[in-house]
Short mmCIF file of C-alpha atoms and ligand atoms in Angstrom, two decimals:
data_model
loop_
_atom_site.label_atom_id
_atom_site.label_comp_id
_atom_site.label_asym_id
_atom_site.label_seq_id
_atom_site.Cartn_x
_atom_site.Cartn_y
_atom_site.Cartn_z
CA MET A 504 0.00 0.00 0.00
CA GLY A 505 2.15 2.93 1.15
CA SER A 506 0.05 5.89 -0.02
CA PHE A 507 -2.65 7.47 2.05
CA THR A 508 -4.85 10.57 2.05
CA ARG A 509 -5.18 13.05 4.90
CA TYR A 510 -8.42 14.36 6.31
CA GLU A 511 -9.26 16.36 9.38
CA ILE A 512 -12.08 14.06 10.43
CA ALA A 513 -13.24 10.58 9.50
CA VAL A 514 -16.75 9.35 10.20
CA ILE A 515 -17.23 5.58 10.10
CA GLY A 516 -20.77 4.55 9.17
CA GLY A 517 -23.26 6.38 6.94
CA GLY A 518 -26.52 5.89 8.85
CA ALA A 519 -28.45 8.79 10.38
CA ALA A 520 -25.76 9.59 12.96
CA GLY A 521 -22.76 9.34 10.64
CA ALA A 522 -24.34 11.23 7.75
CA CYS A 523 -25.57 14.00 10.02
CA ALA A 524 -22.15 14.49 11.64
CA ALA A 525 -20.28 14.35 8.31
CA HIS A 526 -22.71 16.81 6.69
CA ARG A 527 -22.51 19.26 9.59
CA LEU A 528 -18.69 19.12 9.80
CA SER A 529 -18.27 19.53 6.08
CA SER A 530 -20.57 22.55 6.05
CA THR A 531 -17.95 24.41 8.09
CA GLY A 532 -15.27 23.72 5.49
CA ALA A 533 -13.59 20.77 7.25
CA ARG A 534 -12.07 18.02 5.11
CA VAL A 535 -14.26 15.04 6.01
CA LEU A 536 -14.07 11.37 5.03
CA LEU A 537 -17.21 9.22 5.42
CA VAL A 538 -16.53 5.47 5.20
CA THR A 539 -19.55 3.21 5.06
CA LEU A 540 -20.28 -0.44 4.39
CA ARG A 541 -21.88 -1.44 1.12
CA GLU A 542 -25.63 -1.91 1.52
CA ARG A 543 -26.89 -5.41 1.95
CA GLU A 544 -29.17 -6.14 -0.96
CA ASN A 545 -31.72 -8.26 0.86
CA ALA A 546 -32.61 -5.99 3.77
CA HIS A 547 -35.73 -3.79 3.49
CA PRO A 548 -36.32 -2.35 6.93
CA ILE A 549 -38.89 0.40 7.29
CA GLU A 550 -38.16 3.00 9.91
CA ILE A 551 -40.55 5.52 11.43
CA LEU A 552 -39.26 9.06 11.58
CA ASN A 553 -41.31 10.57 14.37
CA PRO A 554 -41.88 14.34 14.25
CA GLY A 555 -38.84 14.91 16.50
CA ALA A 556 -36.62 13.02 14.05
CA ARG A 557 -38.00 15.03 11.13
CA TYR A 558 -37.27 18.32 12.90
CA ALA A 559 -33.76 17.10 13.85
CA LEU A 560 -32.96 16.11 10.24
CA ALA A 561 -34.19 19.47 9.00
CA ARG A 562 -31.99 21.22 11.58
CA CYS A 563 -28.89 19.48 10.32
CA GLY A 564 -29.81 20.09 6.67
CA LEU A 565 -30.34 16.46 5.68
CA PRO A 566 -33.23 15.63 3.34
CA GLU A 567 -36.05 13.24 4.14
CA PRO A 568 -36.23 10.42 1.65
CA ALA A 569 -38.69 11.52 -0.99
CA ARG A 570 -39.01 8.21 -2.79
CA GLY A 571 -41.38 5.64 -1.37
CA SER A 572 -41.93 7.21 2.04
CA VAL A 573 -45.48 7.44 3.39
CA PRO A 574 -46.95 9.55 6.20
CA CYS A 575 -47.33 7.94 9.60
CA GLU A 576 -50.15 9.66 11.49
CA GLY A 577 -49.25 8.23 14.87
CA VAL A 578 -49.14 5.11 17.01
CA LEU A 579 -52.16 2.88 17.62
CA SER A 580 -51.30 0.75 20.59
CA ALA A 581 -52.88 -2.01 22.62
CA TRP A 582 -50.45 -2.14 25.50
CA ASP A 583 -51.94 -2.27 28.98
CA THR A 584 -55.46 -2.63 27.68
CA GLU A 585 -57.08 -4.54 24.85
CA THR A 586 -58.78 -1.35 23.68
CA PRO A 587 -56.39 0.42 21.29
CA ILE A 588 -55.30 3.95 22.14
CA PHE A 589 -54.19 6.36 19.41
CA HIS A 590 -51.23 8.68 19.97
CA ASP A 591 -51.68 11.29 17.25
CA TYR A 592 -48.35 12.77 16.09
CA MET A 593 -50.15 15.60 14.32
CA LEU A 594 -52.03 16.68 17.43
CA MET A 595 -48.95 16.63 19.64
CA ASN A 596 -46.38 18.08 17.22
CA GLY A 597 -48.11 19.83 14.35
CA ILE A 598 -46.63 17.43 11.79
CA ALA A 599 -47.11 13.74 11.07
CA GLY A 600 -44.33 11.16 11.21
CA LEU A 601 -42.92 9.48 8.13
CA ALA A 602 -42.45 5.78 7.37
CA VAL A 603 -39.30 5.50 5.26
CA SER A 604 -37.25 2.80 3.67
CA ARG A 605 -33.97 2.78 5.58
CA ARG A 606 -32.11 1.99 2.38
CA GLU A 607 -33.59 5.00 0.56
CA MET A 608 -32.85 7.18 3.54
CA GLN A 609 -29.17 6.18 3.60
CA ARG A 610 -28.92 6.64 -0.15
CA GLU A 611 -30.28 10.19 0.05
CA PHE A 612 -28.05 11.01 3.00
CA SER A 613 -25.06 9.85 1.00
CA VAL A 614 -26.02 12.08 -1.96
CA ALA A 615 -26.49 15.06 0.37
CA CYS A 616 -23.13 14.44 2.04
CA ARG A 617 -21.33 14.26 -1.30
CA ALA A 618 -23.03 17.46 -2.44
CA SER A 619 -21.80 19.24 0.69
CA GLY A 620 -18.20 18.22 -0.03
CA VAL A 621 -17.84 15.09 2.12
CA HIS A 622 -15.54 12.50 0.56
CA THR A 623 -17.61 9.30 0.77
CA ALA A 624 -16.10 5.83 0.44
CA GLU A 625 -18.20 2.66 0.22
CA CYS A 626 -16.36 -0.37 1.48
CA LEU A 627 -16.55 -4.10 2.06
CA ARG A 628 -14.71 -3.88 5.40
CA SER A 629 -12.98 -1.20 7.44
CA TRP A 630 -10.54 -1.02 10.35
CA ILE A 631 -9.26 1.66 12.62
CA GLN A 632 -5.77 1.77 14.10
CA SER A 633 -5.00 3.74 17.23
CA PRO A 634 -3.08 6.97 16.70
CA THR A 635 0.60 6.29 16.21
CA ILE A 636 1.89 8.31 13.30
CA HIS A 637 1.92 11.98 14.35
CA GLN A 638 -0.97 11.26 16.72
CA ARG A 639 -3.29 10.56 13.81
CA TRP A 640 -5.77 7.74 13.41
CA ALA A 641 -5.19 5.41 10.49
CA ILE A 642 -8.36 4.21 8.75
CA ARG A 643 -8.11 1.32 6.35
CA TRP A 644 -10.85 0.02 4.17
CA MET A 645 -11.36 -2.48 1.39
CA ASN A 646 -13.12 -0.73 -1.44
CA LEU A 647 -15.74 -2.39 -3.67
CA ARG A 648 -12.98 -3.54 -6.04
CA ASN A 649 -11.15 -5.26 -3.19
CA LYS A 650 -8.45 -2.63 -3.10
CA LEU A 651 -7.03 -1.71 0.29
CA LEU A 652 -7.04 2.06 0.92
CA GLU A 653 -5.81 4.12 3.83
CA ALA A 654 -6.40 7.58 5.24
CA HIS A 655 -4.88 9.40 8.22
CA VAL A 656 -7.09 11.68 10.25
CA ASP A 657 -6.86 13.97 13.26
CA GLN A 658 -10.23 13.04 14.75
CA ILE A 659 -12.63 10.19 14.36
CA LEU A 660 -16.36 9.71 14.92
CA ILE A 661 -17.49 6.08 15.07
CA ALA A 662 -21.07 5.75 13.80
CA SER A 663 -21.09 2.07 12.93
CA GLY A 664 -24.46 1.32 14.50
CA ARG A 665 -25.80 -1.25 16.93
CA SER A 666 -23.98 -4.44 16.12
CA ALA A 667 -20.86 -3.46 14.26
CA SER A 668 -17.48 -3.66 15.84
CA LEU A 669 -14.35 -2.00 14.55
CA GLY A 670 -11.60 -4.31 15.70
CA LEU A 671 -9.28 -3.07 18.40
CA VAL A 672 -11.10 0.17 19.04
CA ASP A 673 -14.35 -1.48 20.06
CA ALA A 674 -13.53 -5.09 20.85
CA GLY A 675 -15.48 -6.54 23.73
CA ARG A 676 -16.12 -3.22 25.41
CA ARG A 677 -19.74 -2.53 24.69
CA ILE A 678 -22.17 -3.12 27.52
CA ARG A 679 -25.19 -5.07 26.39
CA PHE A 680 -27.97 -4.71 28.86
CA ASP A 681 -30.10 -7.37 27.22
CA ARG A 682 -30.14 -9.76 24.31
CA SER A 683 -33.21 -8.54 22.45
CA VAL A 684 -33.86 -9.83 18.99
CA ALA A 685 -36.20 -8.45 16.32
CA ILE A 686 -37.90 -11.19 14.31
CA TRP A 687 -39.16 -10.00 10.91
CA ILE A 688 -42.16 -11.76 9.43
CA PRO A 689 -43.47 -11.50 5.86
CA TYR A 690 -46.78 -9.71 6.11
CA VAL A 691 -49.46 -7.92 4.11
CA HIS A 692 -52.03 -5.71 5.73
CA GLN A 693 -54.73 -3.38 4.54
CA TYR A 694 -56.63 -1.95 7.48
CA HIS A 695 -54.20 0.35 9.20
CA ALA A 696 -52.71 2.51 6.47
CA GLY A 697 -50.77 5.38 7.94
CA LYS A 698 -50.46 4.12 11.51
CA LEU A 699 -47.80 2.30 13.45
CA LEU A 700 -49.38 -0.57 15.38
CA LEU A 701 -47.94 -1.64 18.70
CA GLU A 702 -49.04 -4.45 21.00
CA ALA A 703 -47.67 -6.23 24.06
CA VAL A 704 -48.03 -9.99 24.51
CA SER A 705 -46.67 -12.37 27.13
CA ASP A 706 -43.21 -13.11 25.66
CA GLY A 707 -42.50 -9.79 23.94
CA TRP A 708 -44.19 -7.17 21.80
CA TRP A 709 -45.24 -6.72 18.22
CA TYR A 710 -45.21 -3.81 15.85
CA ALA A 711 -46.39 -3.33 12.28
CA THR A 712 -45.36 -0.33 10.21
CA PRO A 713 -47.43 1.43 7.55
CA ALA A 714 -46.82 -0.18 4.17
CA ILE A 715 -44.33 1.22 1.68
CA GLN A 716 -45.01 -0.05 -1.83
CA HIS A 717 -47.37 -2.73 -0.42
CA ALA A 718 -44.78 -4.09 1.98
CA SER A 719 -44.84 -3.41 5.68
CA ASN A 720 -42.70 -4.70 8.51
CA LEU A 721 -44.29 -7.02 11.01
CA VAL A 722 -41.78 -7.46 13.80
CA PHE A 723 -41.75 -9.36 17.08
CA ILE A 724 -39.29 -8.13 19.70
CA THR A 725 -38.31 -10.71 22.27
CA GLU A 726 -35.23 -12.00 24.08
CA ALA A 727 -32.87 -14.44 22.45
CA ASP A 728 -33.15 -17.17 25.09
CA LEU A 729 -36.95 -17.32 24.75
CA ILE A 730 -36.84 -18.27 21.06
CA PRO A 731 -37.40 -22.01 20.52
CA LYS A 732 -34.45 -23.71 18.88
CA THR A 733 -36.13 -25.70 16.12
CA GLY A 734 -37.94 -24.19 13.15
CA ALA A 735 -41.22 -26.00 13.83
CA ALA A 736 -41.32 -25.06 17.52
CA ARG A 737 -40.39 -21.47 16.62
CA ALA A 738 -43.21 -21.16 14.08
CA LYS A 739 -45.70 -22.56 16.62
CA TRP A 740 -44.53 -20.18 19.34
CA LEU A 741 -44.71 -17.16 17.00
CA ALA A 742 -48.21 -18.14 15.88
CA ARG A 743 -49.25 -18.38 19.55
CA MET A 744 -47.73 -14.96 20.28
CA PHE A 745 -49.59 -13.53 17.28
CA ASP A 746 -52.85 -15.16 18.40
CA GLU A 747 -52.50 -13.33 21.71
CA THR A 748 -52.78 -9.98 19.90
CA LYS A 749 -56.13 -8.24 19.73
CA LEU A 750 -55.15 -5.40 17.45
CA LEU A 751 -52.57 -6.82 15.05
CA ASN A 752 -54.18 -10.06 14.08
CA VAL A 753 -57.37 -8.33 13.00
CA CYS A 754 -55.31 -6.14 10.66
CA ALA A 755 -53.57 -9.00 8.89
CA ARG A 756 -55.02 -9.55 5.47
CA PHE A 757 -53.34 -12.92 5.07
CA SER A 758 -52.07 -15.13 7.84
CA PRO A 759 -48.43 -14.26 8.28
CA SER A 760 -45.98 -17.04 7.48
CA PHE A 761 -44.14 -17.85 10.68
CA SER A 762 -41.69 -20.19 8.99
CA ALA A 763 -40.11 -17.67 6.56
CA ILE A 764 -38.65 -15.38 9.18
CA SER A 765 -35.42 -13.44 9.55
CA ALA A 766 -33.94 -11.88 12.66
CA THR A 767 -31.72 -9.02 13.67
CA ASP A 768 -30.04 -7.79 16.83
CA ALA A 769 -32.20 -5.34 18.79
CA HIS A 770 -30.26 -5.12 22.04
CA PHE A 771 -30.32 -2.21 24.43
CA GLY A 772 -26.68 -1.33 25.00
CA MET A 773 -24.25 1.43 25.66
CA HIS A 774 -20.55 2.06 25.28
CA PRO A 775 -18.89 2.90 28.61
CA THR A 776 -16.73 5.52 26.90
CA PRO A 777 -18.84 7.44 24.35
CA ALA A 778 -15.93 9.86 23.97
CA PHE A 779 -12.20 9.25 23.91
CA GLN A 780 -9.12 11.23 22.98
CA ARG A 781 -9.54 12.66 19.49
CA GLY A 782 -12.92 11.11 18.88
CA ALA A 783 -16.28 9.77 19.96
CA ARG A 784 -18.89 7.14 19.26
CA ILE A 785 -22.16 8.53 18.02
CA GLY A 786 -25.64 7.14 17.36
CA ALA A 787 -26.27 3.49 18.17
CA ALA A 788 -22.52 2.85 18.43
CA ALA A 789 -22.65 4.93 21.62
CA LEU A 790 -26.16 4.12 22.78
CA ALA A 791 -28.57 1.57 21.30
CA LEU A 792 -32.03 1.92 22.79
CA ASP A 793 -34.81 -0.61 23.14
CA PRO A 794 -36.69 -0.12 19.83
CA LEU A 795 -39.81 0.43 21.96
CA SER A 796 -38.75 4.04 22.43
CA GLY A 797 -39.19 4.87 18.73
CA THR A 798 -36.59 7.58 19.33
CA GLY A 799 -33.53 5.85 17.85
CA VAL A 800 -33.18 8.17 14.87
CA VAL A 801 -33.92 11.39 16.73
CA ASN A 802 -31.38 10.53 19.43
CA ALA A 803 -28.81 9.45 16.84
CA VAL A 804 -29.19 12.74 14.95
CA GLU A 805 -29.27 14.94 18.08
CA GLY A 806 -26.19 13.20 19.50
CA ALA A 807 -24.32 13.42 16.19
CA LEU A 808 -25.08 17.15 15.90
CA ARG A 809 -23.90 17.68 19.42
CA ALA A 810 -20.63 15.80 18.83
CA ALA A 811 -20.02 17.59 15.51
CA ASN A 812 -20.63 20.99 17.11
CA ASP A 813 -18.20 20.16 19.94
CA VAL A 814 -15.57 19.24 17.34
CA ILE A 815 -16.21 22.49 15.45
CA LEU A 816 -15.97 24.58 18.63
CA GLY A 817 -12.93 22.65 19.88
CA HIS A 818 -14.75 21.57 23.06
CA PRO A 819 -13.66 18.28 24.64
CA LEU A 820 -16.11 15.54 23.66
CA SER A 821 -15.61 13.88 27.04
CA ASN A 822 -17.58 16.64 28.80
CA GLY A 823 -20.96 17.74 27.43
CA TYR A 824 -21.34 15.09 24.76
CA ALA A 825 -20.57 12.13 27.04
CA CYS A 826 -23.04 13.47 29.67
CA PHE A 827 -25.67 13.89 26.96
CA ILE A 828 -25.41 10.17 26.09
CA ARG A 829 -25.56 9.01 29.72
CA ASN A 830 -28.56 11.24 30.43
CA ILE A 831 -30.47 9.91 27.45
CA ALA A 832 -29.82 6.32 28.58
CA ALA A 833 -31.08 7.04 32.10
CA ASN A 834 -34.13 9.04 30.91
CA GLU A 835 -35.17 6.44 28.36
CA ALA A 836 -34.79 3.68 30.96
CA ARG A 837 -37.08 5.57 33.33
CA LEU A 838 -39.69 6.02 30.58
CA HIS A 839 -39.42 2.36 29.62
CA GLN A 840 -39.81 1.26 33.21
CA HIS A 841 -43.25 2.86 33.24
CA THR A 842 -44.23 1.14 29.97
CA TYR A 843 -42.86 -2.25 31.07
CA LEU A 844 -44.81 -2.01 34.35
CA LYS A 845 -48.04 -1.51 32.42
CA ALA A 846 -47.41 -4.61 30.30
CA ALA A 847 -46.44 -6.59 33.41
CA GLN A 848 -49.81 -5.76 34.96
CA ARG A 849 -51.51 -7.25 31.94
CA PHE A 850 -49.24 -10.31 31.87
CA PRO A 851 -48.47 -10.87 35.56
CA HIS A 852 -46.91 -14.33 35.01
CA SER A 853 -44.57 -13.24 32.23
CA ALA A 854 -40.85 -13.67 32.95
CA PHE A 855 -40.14 -11.43 29.95
CA TRP A 856 -41.81 -8.33 31.41
CA GLN A 857 -40.39 -8.92 34.91
CA ARG A 858 -36.91 -9.06 33.39
CA ARG A 859 -37.49 -5.82 31.45
CA ILE A 860 -38.58 -4.03 34.62
CA ALA A 861 -35.43 -5.20 36.45
CA LEU A 862 -33.29 -4.15 33.48
CA SER A 863 -34.73 -0.64 33.25
CA LYS A 864 -34.29 -0.11 37.01
CA HIS A 865 -30.66 -1.13 36.67
CA ILE A 866 -29.99 1.29 33.78
CA ALA A 867 -31.92 4.18 35.32
CA ILE A 868 -29.77 3.96 38.46
CA ALA A 869 -26.48 3.44 36.58
C1 FAD B 567 -35.91 -3.57 14.98
C2 FAD B 567 -35.60 -2.12 15.10
C3 FAD B 567 -36.53 -1.17 14.70
C4 FAD B 567 -36.26 0.18 14.84
N1 FAD B 567 -37.20 1.07 14.44
C5 FAD B 567 -36.96 2.39 14.62
C6 FAD B 567 -37.94 3.34 14.22
O1 FAD B 567 -38.99 2.98 13.67
N2 FAD B 567 -37.68 4.66 14.43
C7 FAD B 567 -36.52 5.09 15.03
O2 FAD B 567 -36.34 6.31 15.23
N3 FAD B 567 -35.56 4.21 15.38
C8 FAD B 567 -35.75 2.88 15.20
N4 FAD B 567 -34.80 1.98 15.54
C9 FAD B 567 -33.51 2.48 16.03
C10 FAD B 567 -32.71 3.05 14.88
O3 FAD B 567 -32.66 2.12 13.83
C11 FAD B 567 -31.28 3.37 15.30
O4 FAD B 567 -31.28 4.04 16.53
C12 FAD B 567 -30.61 4.25 14.28
O5 FAD B 567 -30.58 3.59 13.05
C13 FAD B 567 -29.20 4.56 14.71
O6 FAD B 567 -28.54 5.23 13.66
P1 FAD B 567 -26.98 5.06 13.48
O7 FAD B 567 -26.60 5.97 12.38
O8 FAD B 567 -26.30 5.20 14.77
O9 FAD B 567 -26.77 3.53 13.07
P2 FAD B 567 -27.21 2.77 11.75
O10 FAD B 567 -28.42 3.38 11.15
O11 FAD B 567 -27.22 1.33 12.13
O12 FAD B 567 -26.01 3.03 10.74
C14 FAD B 567 -24.75 2.45 10.90
C15 FAD B 567 -24.07 2.43 9.56
O13 FAD B 567 -22.70 2.07 9.74
C16 FAD B 567 -22.34 1.12 8.76
N5 FAD B 567 -21.20 0.34 9.28
C17 FAD B 567 -21.20 -0.63 10.20
N6 FAD B 567 -19.96 -1.10 10.41
C18 FAD B 567 -19.14 -0.39 9.59
C19 FAD B 567 -17.75 -0.42 9.34
N7 FAD B 567 -16.93 -1.28 9.95
N8 FAD B 567 -17.25 0.44 8.42
C20 FAD B 567 -18.06 1.31 7.77
N9 FAD B 567 -19.39 1.37 7.96
C21 FAD B 567 -19.93 0.54 8.88
C22 FAD B 567 -23.61 0.31 8.55
O14 FAD B 567 -23.59 -0.37 7.32
C23 FAD B 567 -24.66 1.41 8.59
O15 FAD B 567 -24.83 2.02 7.34
C24 FAD B 567 -35.04 0.60 15.40
C25 FAD B 567 -34.09 -0.33 15.80
C26 FAD B 567 -34.36 -1.69 15.66
C27 FAD B 567 -33.32 -2.69 16.09
#
């Protein structure tokens, strides 16, 4: 190899947090590198941008995905009661939410970053090496043609999301408070256009997003050790969990197929050191919330803006930014505690809900 390029700042990961930070930093004239993994072709997650997330994106100058997104009026939930309650985004915030394809969102973020002068690099893999040469970080990545490239940077923002690890810099140091898993189920619905549906059952909770191009996400969030090991037992258990719902199963147009499922990590976790010398972790790489909060994107964007502004102003990231992350974790845990207690009242014999209550108490105190 031998040759490398110099930048002032590298951002690793082009999701909401990474794109927002890169865009903000570049707008002040800084030389910014954004390294992000190539998209996986088979994933089609739909994400809800609540009004807070929409305002936060507008504040940092990032566009909302125009293609394929549909309005989300609010959340219709059957949580502590079988009678659904509607939380109207419009009424509370003056604007609706938006259901967006995560892939489209990242694509548009990438275009916006390039337009604002960010050097973006798509890669197959990337690594970070601790500062050695002139106190600069060395970033290496394998580009889409399998060529190894290198850049040296003064500061680094790690925005690699919930599950990703970046070798030495991250190895084994994340705290996982739980082992939540999101199980995605093929699903077609017709009765709840424009609303996010949410429902608690005994071993977890379900949500269904508004449909984008006739496809919506039906997801069951549970804990890894509750999932039966064999395919047949798993399908039976999921069907039983779906039968427990009073809101979701009446909205299903066809019976969901519980055998053709896929799963993803949905843990609630935090990095003990959101900030370090010459850098920080932002977004889910710093703090991954229980998806129940629905505030993942807004917190990722707010945190990224905060970190980027600290870099611009030359403030140490270990002060205000690190406190910001810890406060969000504690506040969210307190809010969740309340929600978990409500579900536990409805399912008093559920080990799942008792565990969530204990978990949230632990985080709120920490
Ligand atoms: C099941 C589920 C449903 C959710 N639904 C919602 C919702 O509806 N609304 C909401 O607000 N939040 C939701 N969240 C939370 C939300 O997805 C996250 O909080 C948010 O995506 C965090 O943004 P991020 O930029 O930190 O990470 P991500 O969006 O995960 O982006 C990380 C990026 O880094 C890239 N990357 C990873 N490793 C590397 C590497 N080594 N080198 C380069 N690039 C790398 C990844 O490819 C990815 O593009 C949900 C979470 C889960 C698990």
